[in-house]
Coordinates of C-alpha atoms in Angstrom, one line a residue:
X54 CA 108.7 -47.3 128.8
X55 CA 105.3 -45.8 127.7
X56 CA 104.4 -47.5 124.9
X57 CA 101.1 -45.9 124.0
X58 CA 100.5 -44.2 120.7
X59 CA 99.7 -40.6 120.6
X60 CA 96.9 -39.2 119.1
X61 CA 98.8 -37.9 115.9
X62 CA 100.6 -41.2 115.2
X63 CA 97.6 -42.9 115.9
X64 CA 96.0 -40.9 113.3
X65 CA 98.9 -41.8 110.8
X66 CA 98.4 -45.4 111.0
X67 CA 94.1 -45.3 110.7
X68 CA 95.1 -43.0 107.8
X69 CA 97.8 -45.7 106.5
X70 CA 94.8 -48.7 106.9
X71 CA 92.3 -47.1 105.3
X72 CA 94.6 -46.0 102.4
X73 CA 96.0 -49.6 102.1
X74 CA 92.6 -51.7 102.2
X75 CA 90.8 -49.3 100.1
X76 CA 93.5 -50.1 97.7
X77 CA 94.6 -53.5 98.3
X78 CA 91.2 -55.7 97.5
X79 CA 90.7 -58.9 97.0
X80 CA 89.5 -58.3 93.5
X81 CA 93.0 -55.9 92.9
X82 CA 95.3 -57.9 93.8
X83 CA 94.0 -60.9 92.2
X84 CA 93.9 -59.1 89.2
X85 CA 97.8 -57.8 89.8
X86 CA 99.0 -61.4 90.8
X87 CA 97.4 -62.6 87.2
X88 CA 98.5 -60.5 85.3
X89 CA 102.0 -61.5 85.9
X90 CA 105.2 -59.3 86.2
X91 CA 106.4 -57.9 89.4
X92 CA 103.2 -58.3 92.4
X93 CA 103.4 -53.8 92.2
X94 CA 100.2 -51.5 92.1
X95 CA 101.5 -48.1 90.9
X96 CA 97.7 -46.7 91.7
X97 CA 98.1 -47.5 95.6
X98 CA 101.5 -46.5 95.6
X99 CA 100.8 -42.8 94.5
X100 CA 97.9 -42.7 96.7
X101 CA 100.5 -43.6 99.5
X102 CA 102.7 -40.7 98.2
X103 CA 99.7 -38.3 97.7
X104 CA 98.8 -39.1 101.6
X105 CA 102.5 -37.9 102.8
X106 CA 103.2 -41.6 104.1
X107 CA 106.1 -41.8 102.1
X108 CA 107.9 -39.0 103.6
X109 CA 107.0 -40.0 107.2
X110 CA 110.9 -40.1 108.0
X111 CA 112.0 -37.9 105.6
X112 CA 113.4 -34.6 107.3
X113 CA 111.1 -31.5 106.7
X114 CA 114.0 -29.6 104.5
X115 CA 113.3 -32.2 102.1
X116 CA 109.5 -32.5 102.1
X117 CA 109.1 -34.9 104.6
X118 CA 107.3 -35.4 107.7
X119 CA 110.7 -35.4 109.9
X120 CA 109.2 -38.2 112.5
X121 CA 111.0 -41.3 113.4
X122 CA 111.0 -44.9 113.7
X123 CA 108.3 -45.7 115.8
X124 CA 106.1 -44.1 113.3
X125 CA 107.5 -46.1 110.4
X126 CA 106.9 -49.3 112.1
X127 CA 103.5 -48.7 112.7
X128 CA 102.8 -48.1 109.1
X129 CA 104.9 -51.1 107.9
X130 CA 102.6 -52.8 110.4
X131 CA 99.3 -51.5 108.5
X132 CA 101.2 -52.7 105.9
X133 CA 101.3 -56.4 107.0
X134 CA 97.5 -56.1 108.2
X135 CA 96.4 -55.8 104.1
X136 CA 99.5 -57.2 102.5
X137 CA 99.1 -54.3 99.4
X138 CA 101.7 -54.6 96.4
X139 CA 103.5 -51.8 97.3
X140 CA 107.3 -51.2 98.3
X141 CA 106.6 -49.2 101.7
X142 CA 109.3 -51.7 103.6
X143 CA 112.0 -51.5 101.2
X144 CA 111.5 -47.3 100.3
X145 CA 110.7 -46.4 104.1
X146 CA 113.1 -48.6 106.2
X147 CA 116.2 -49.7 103.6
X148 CA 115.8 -46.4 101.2
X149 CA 114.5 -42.8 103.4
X150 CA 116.0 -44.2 107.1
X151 CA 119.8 -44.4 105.8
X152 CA 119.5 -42.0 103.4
X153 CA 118.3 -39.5 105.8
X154 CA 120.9 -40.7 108.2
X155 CA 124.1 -41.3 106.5
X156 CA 123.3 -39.4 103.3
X157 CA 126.0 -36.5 102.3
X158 CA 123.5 -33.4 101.4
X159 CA 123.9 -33.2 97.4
X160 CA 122.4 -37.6 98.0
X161 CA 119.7 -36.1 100.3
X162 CA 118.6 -33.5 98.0
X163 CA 118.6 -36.3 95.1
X164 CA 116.7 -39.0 96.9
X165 CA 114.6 -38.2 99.9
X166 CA 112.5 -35.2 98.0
X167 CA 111.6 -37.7 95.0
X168 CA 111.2 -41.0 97.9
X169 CA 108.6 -38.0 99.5
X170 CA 106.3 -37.5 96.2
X171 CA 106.7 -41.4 95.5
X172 CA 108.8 -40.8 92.8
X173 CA 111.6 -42.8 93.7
X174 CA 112.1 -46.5 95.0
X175 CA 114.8 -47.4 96.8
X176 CA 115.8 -50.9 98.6
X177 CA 119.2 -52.1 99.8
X178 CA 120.8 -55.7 98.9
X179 CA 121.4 -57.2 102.6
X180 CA 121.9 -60.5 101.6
X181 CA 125.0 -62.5 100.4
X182 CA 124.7 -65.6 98.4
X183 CA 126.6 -67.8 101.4
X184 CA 123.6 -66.8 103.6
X185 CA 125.6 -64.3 106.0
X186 CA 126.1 -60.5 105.6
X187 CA 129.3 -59.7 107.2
X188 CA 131.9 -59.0 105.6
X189 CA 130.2 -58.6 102.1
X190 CA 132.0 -61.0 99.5
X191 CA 131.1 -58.1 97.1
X192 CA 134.4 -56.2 96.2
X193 CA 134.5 -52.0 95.6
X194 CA 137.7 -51.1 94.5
X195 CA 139.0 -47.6 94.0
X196 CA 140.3 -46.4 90.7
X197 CA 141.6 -42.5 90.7
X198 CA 138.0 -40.6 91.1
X199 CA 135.9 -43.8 90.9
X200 CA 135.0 -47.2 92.5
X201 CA 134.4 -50.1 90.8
X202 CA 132.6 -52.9 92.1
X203 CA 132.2 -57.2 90.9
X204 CA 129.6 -59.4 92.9
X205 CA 126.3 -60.7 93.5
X206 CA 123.7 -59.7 96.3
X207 CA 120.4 -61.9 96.4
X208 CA 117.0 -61.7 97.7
X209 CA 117.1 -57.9 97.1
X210 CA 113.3 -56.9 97.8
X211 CA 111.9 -54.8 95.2
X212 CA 115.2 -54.6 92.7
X213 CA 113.5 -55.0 89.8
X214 CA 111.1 -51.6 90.2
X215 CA 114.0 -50.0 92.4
X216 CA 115.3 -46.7 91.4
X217 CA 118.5 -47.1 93.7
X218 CA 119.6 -50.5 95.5
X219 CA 122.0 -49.5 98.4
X220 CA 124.9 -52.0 98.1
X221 CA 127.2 -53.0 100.9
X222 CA 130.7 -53.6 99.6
X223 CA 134.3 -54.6 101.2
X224 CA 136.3 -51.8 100.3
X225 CA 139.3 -53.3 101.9
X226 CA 139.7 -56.7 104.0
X227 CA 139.0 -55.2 107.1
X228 CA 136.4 -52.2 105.8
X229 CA 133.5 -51.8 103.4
X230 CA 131.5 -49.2 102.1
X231 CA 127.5 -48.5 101.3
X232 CA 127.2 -47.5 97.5
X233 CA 124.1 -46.0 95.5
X234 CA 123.5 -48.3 92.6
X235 CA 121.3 -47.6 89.8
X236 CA 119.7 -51.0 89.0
X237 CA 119.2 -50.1 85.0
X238 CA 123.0 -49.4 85.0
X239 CA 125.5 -51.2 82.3
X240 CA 126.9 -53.5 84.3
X241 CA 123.9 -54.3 87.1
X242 CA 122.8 -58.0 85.8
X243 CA 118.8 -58.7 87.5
X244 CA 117.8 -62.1 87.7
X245 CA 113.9 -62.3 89.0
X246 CA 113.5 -64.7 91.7
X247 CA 110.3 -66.7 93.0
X248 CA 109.5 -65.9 96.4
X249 CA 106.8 -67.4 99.2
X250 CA 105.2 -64.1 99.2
X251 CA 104.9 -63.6 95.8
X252 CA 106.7 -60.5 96.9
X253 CA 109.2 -59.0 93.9
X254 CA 113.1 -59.8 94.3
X255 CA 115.9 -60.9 92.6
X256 CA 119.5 -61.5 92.3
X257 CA 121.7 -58.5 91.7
X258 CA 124.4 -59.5 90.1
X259 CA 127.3 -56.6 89.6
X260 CA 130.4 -57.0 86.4
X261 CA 133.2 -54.3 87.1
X262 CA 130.5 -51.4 87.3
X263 CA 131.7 -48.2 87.8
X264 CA 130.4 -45.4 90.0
X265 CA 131.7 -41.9 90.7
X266 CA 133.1 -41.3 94.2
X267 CA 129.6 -40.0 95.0
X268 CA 127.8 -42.6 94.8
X269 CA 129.3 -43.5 98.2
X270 CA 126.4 -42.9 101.3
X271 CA 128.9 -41.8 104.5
X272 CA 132.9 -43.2 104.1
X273 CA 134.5 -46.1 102.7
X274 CA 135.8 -47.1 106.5
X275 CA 131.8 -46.2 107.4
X276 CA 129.8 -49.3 105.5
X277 CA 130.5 -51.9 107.9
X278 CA 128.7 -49.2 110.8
X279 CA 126.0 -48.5 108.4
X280 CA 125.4 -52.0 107.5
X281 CA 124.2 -53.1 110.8
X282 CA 122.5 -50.1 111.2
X283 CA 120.9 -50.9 108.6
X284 CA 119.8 -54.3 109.3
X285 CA 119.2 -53.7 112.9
X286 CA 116.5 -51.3 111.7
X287 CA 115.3 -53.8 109.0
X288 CA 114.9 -56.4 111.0
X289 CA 112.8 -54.7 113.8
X290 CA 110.5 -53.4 110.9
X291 CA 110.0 -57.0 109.9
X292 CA 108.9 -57.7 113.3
X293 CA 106.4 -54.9 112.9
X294 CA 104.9 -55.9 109.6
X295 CA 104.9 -59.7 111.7
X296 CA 102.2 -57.8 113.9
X297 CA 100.1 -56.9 111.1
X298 CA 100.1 -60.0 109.6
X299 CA 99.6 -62.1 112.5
X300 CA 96.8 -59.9 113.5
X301 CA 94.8 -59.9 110.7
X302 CA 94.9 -63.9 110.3
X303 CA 93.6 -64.1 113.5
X304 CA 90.9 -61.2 113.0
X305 CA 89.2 -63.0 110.0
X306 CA 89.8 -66.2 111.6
X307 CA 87.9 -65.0 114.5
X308 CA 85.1 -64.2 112.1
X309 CA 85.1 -66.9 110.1
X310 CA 84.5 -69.5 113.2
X311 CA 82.1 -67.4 114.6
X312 CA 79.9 -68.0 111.1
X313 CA 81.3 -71.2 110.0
X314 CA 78.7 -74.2 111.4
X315 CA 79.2 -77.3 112.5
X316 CA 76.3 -79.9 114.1
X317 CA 74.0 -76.8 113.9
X318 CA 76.9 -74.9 116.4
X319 CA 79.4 -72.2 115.3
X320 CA 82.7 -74.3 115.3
X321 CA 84.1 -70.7 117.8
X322 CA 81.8 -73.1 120.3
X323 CA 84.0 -75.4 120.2
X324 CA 86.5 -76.2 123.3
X325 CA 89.3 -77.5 120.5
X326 CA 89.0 -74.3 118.6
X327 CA 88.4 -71.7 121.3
X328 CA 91.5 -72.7 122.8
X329 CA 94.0 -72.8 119.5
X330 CA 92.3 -69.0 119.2
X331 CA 93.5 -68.5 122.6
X332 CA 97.2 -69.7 122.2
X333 CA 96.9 -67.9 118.6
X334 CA 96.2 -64.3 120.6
X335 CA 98.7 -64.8 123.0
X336 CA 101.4 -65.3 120.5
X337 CA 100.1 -62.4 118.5
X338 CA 100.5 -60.3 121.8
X339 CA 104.0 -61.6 122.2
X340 CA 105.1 -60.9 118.8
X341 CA 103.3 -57.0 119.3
X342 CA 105.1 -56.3 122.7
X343 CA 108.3 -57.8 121.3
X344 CA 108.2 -55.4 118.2
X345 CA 107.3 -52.6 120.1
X346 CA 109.9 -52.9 122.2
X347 CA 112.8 -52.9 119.5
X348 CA 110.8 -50.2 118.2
X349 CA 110.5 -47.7 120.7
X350 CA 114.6 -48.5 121.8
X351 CA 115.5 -47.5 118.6
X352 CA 112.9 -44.8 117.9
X353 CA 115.1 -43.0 121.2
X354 CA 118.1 -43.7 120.5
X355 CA 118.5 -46.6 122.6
X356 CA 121.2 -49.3 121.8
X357 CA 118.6 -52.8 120.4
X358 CA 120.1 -55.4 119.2
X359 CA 118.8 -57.5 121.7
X360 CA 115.8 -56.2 121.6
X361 CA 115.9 -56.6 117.8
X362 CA 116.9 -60.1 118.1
X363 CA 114.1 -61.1 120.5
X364 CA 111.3 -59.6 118.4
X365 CA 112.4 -61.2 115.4
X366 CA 112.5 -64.8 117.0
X367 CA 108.6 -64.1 118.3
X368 CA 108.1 -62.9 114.6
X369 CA 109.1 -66.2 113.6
X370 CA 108.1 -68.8 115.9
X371 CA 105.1 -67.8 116.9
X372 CA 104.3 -65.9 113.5
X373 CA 104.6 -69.7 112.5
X374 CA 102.5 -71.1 115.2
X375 CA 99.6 -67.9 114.7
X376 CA 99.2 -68.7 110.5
X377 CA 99.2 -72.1 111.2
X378 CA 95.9 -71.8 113.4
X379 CA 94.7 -69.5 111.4
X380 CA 95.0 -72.1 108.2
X381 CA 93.8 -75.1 110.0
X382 CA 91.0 -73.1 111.1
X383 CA 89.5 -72.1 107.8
X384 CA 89.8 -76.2 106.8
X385 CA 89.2 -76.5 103.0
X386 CA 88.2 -72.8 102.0
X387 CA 91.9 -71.7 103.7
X388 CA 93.5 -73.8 100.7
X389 CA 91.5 -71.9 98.4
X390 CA 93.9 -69.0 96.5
X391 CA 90.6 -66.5 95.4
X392 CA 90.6 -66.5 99.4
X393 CA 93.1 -64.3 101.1
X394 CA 93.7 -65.8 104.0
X395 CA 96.6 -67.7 102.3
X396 CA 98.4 -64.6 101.6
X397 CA 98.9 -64.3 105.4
X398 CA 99.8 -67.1 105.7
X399 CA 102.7 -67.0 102.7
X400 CA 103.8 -63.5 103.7
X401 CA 104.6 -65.2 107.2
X402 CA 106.6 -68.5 106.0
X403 CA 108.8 -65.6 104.2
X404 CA 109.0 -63.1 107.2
X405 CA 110.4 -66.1 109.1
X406 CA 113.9 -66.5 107.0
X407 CA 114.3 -62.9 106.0
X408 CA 117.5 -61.2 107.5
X409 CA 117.6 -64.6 109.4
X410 CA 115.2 -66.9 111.6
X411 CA 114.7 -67.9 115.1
X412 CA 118.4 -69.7 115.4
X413 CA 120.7 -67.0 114.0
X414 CA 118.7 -64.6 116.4
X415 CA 119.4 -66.7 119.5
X416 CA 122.8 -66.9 118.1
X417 CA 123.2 -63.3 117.9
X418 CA 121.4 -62.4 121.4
X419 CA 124.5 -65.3 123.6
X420 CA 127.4 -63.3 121.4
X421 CA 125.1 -60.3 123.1
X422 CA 125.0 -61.6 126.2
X423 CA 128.4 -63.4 126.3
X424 CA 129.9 -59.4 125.5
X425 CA 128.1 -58.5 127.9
X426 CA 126.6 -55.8 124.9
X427 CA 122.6 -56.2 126.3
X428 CA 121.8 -52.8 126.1
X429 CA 119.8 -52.6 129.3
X430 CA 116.4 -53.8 129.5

């Protein structure tokens, strides 16, 4: 396992940081998070699309990029390092990655060219109201030419600017299906919810909407496949925007002690501080190696779910442990809100529960290992 980055994809991701801190200032998103309505800033997002970021996974027939994984984790980790107001999670890893994947080629032609240009967003509903994901208490059922579908999803990222939310759905007892939903449908109910992050979701609430038999990405006996395929790639991206976030807080924390005085000293001086740092780095390093990991299994085809599972707990216990010394660190400013080093902070407490914590991860990885379904090393 090489995990080095070449020089092209390392050129992708300086081209992804500069694109996102230019954008994403202090003084911009203040101003965004003011003014209310979903936390989105349409500039940076067609400077995104204008860069080719948004097709990095998109095949090349369709205007992309046609590269893989790896490389979309590495800009969903830029985007963790500035936390911008912009949908690059939900579009690159739950919209262009199945789409691309599962897609039938009349959906590819409608989707991936307009995800590409950044005229599309696109975002899946992953989350049932009980908490778990399988099997979707969301209903699909077929009528002639048709499917019609009654439920509620919640904690669907970006719904409420979405062009398309891809809906998991039990198509029978023992069998779902993915469908393409279009958010400002008759019959798609949005509800805005309050998140940590300040991140836009809601609560997708569907009454008896119909959709034509194409809206339907791969089979109806196919969702259940696509689903965790889904998830599993979902969740290793989170890990990956955990690395950004994590190693940010600890880059202006590192600058701030090394300014901040105490008793005419820098408090970085201090044993008491040098060594939370310490800890702070090493858990920062964890939660990188961890990611990369489940990214570069999956970027070759590799089975990772264990690896999945394991970068996700590092993403949230230490994530937790990293923002926490980076808070405590900044003492009173760090409580201040025209500051961003709460934003870390906040975008971390959320990346801990998202498509499950620390326990339903070890959960998941003794099913693993009691199936004896590792996956190799």
């Amino acid at each position: 396992m090489d995990f080095s980055y070449s020089d092209d994809q390392q050129s992708i991701f300086d081209l992804a940081k500069q694109i996102l801190s230019d954008g994403a200032t202090q003084e911009r998103m203040t101003a965004i998070e003011k003014a209310g309505g979903p936390r989105f800033d349409p500039d940076l997002w067609r400077a995104v699309a204008k860069a080719g970021l948004l097709g990095i996974a998109v095949p090349e027939e369709y205007g992309g990029a046609g590269l893989g994984f790896l490389e979309v984790a590495g800009i969903v980790e830029q985007l963790g390092r500035t936390t911008a107001p912009v949908p690059l999670f939900e579009t690159l890893v739950m919209g262009a990655l199945p789409l691309a994947e599962f897609g039938s080629p009349a959906q590819k032609q409608a989707w991936l060219p307009r995800i590409a240009e950044g005229d599309a967003i696109v975002t899946a509903a992953l989350v049932e109201p009980e908490g778990g994901s399988d099997p979707p208490t969301t209903r699909a059922r077929a009528d002639w030419d048709a499917w019609i579908l009654t439920g509620t999803k919640i904690c669907v990222p970006a719904a409420q600017i979405a062009h398309c939310v891809l809906v998991p759905a039990a198509t029978r007892d023992d069998a779902c299906g993915v469908f393409l939903v279009d958010p400002g449908s008759e019959g798609v109910l949005l509800e805005p919810l309050d998140t940590t992050s300040g991140q836009p979701e809601a609560r997708v609430a569907l009454r008896n909407l119909r959709l034509g038999a194409d809206a339907l990405l791969g089979d109806a006996d196919a969702g259940a496949a696509i689903t965790t395929w889904m998830r599993e790639r979902a969740t290793a991206a989170l890990a990956s925007l955990a690395v950004g976030v994590c190693d940010e807080a600890m880059r202006m924390t590192a600058e701030y002690t090394k300014t901040r005085k105490q008793f005419d000293q820098p408090i970085a001086m201090f044993q008491a501080v040098g060594q939370r740092l310490a800890d702070a780095y090493v858990d920062t390093e964890g939660i990188r190696l961890t990611a990369l990991h489940a990214a570069w299994r999956i970027s070759h085809g590799l089975p990772a779910a264990l690896q999945v599972a394991v970068a996700k707990i590092w993403a949230a216990d230490a994530g937790q442990r990293v923002v926490h010394t980076a808070q405590h660190l900044h003492g009173g400013i760090g409580a201040d809100i025209e500051y961003p080093i709460h934003r870390f902070f906040l975008w971390s407490k959320q990346l801990d529960l998202t498509l499950g914590g620390a326990a339903p991860q070890l959960a998941k990885i003794g099913a693993l290992v009691a199936a004896g379904a590792t996956g190799g090393r």
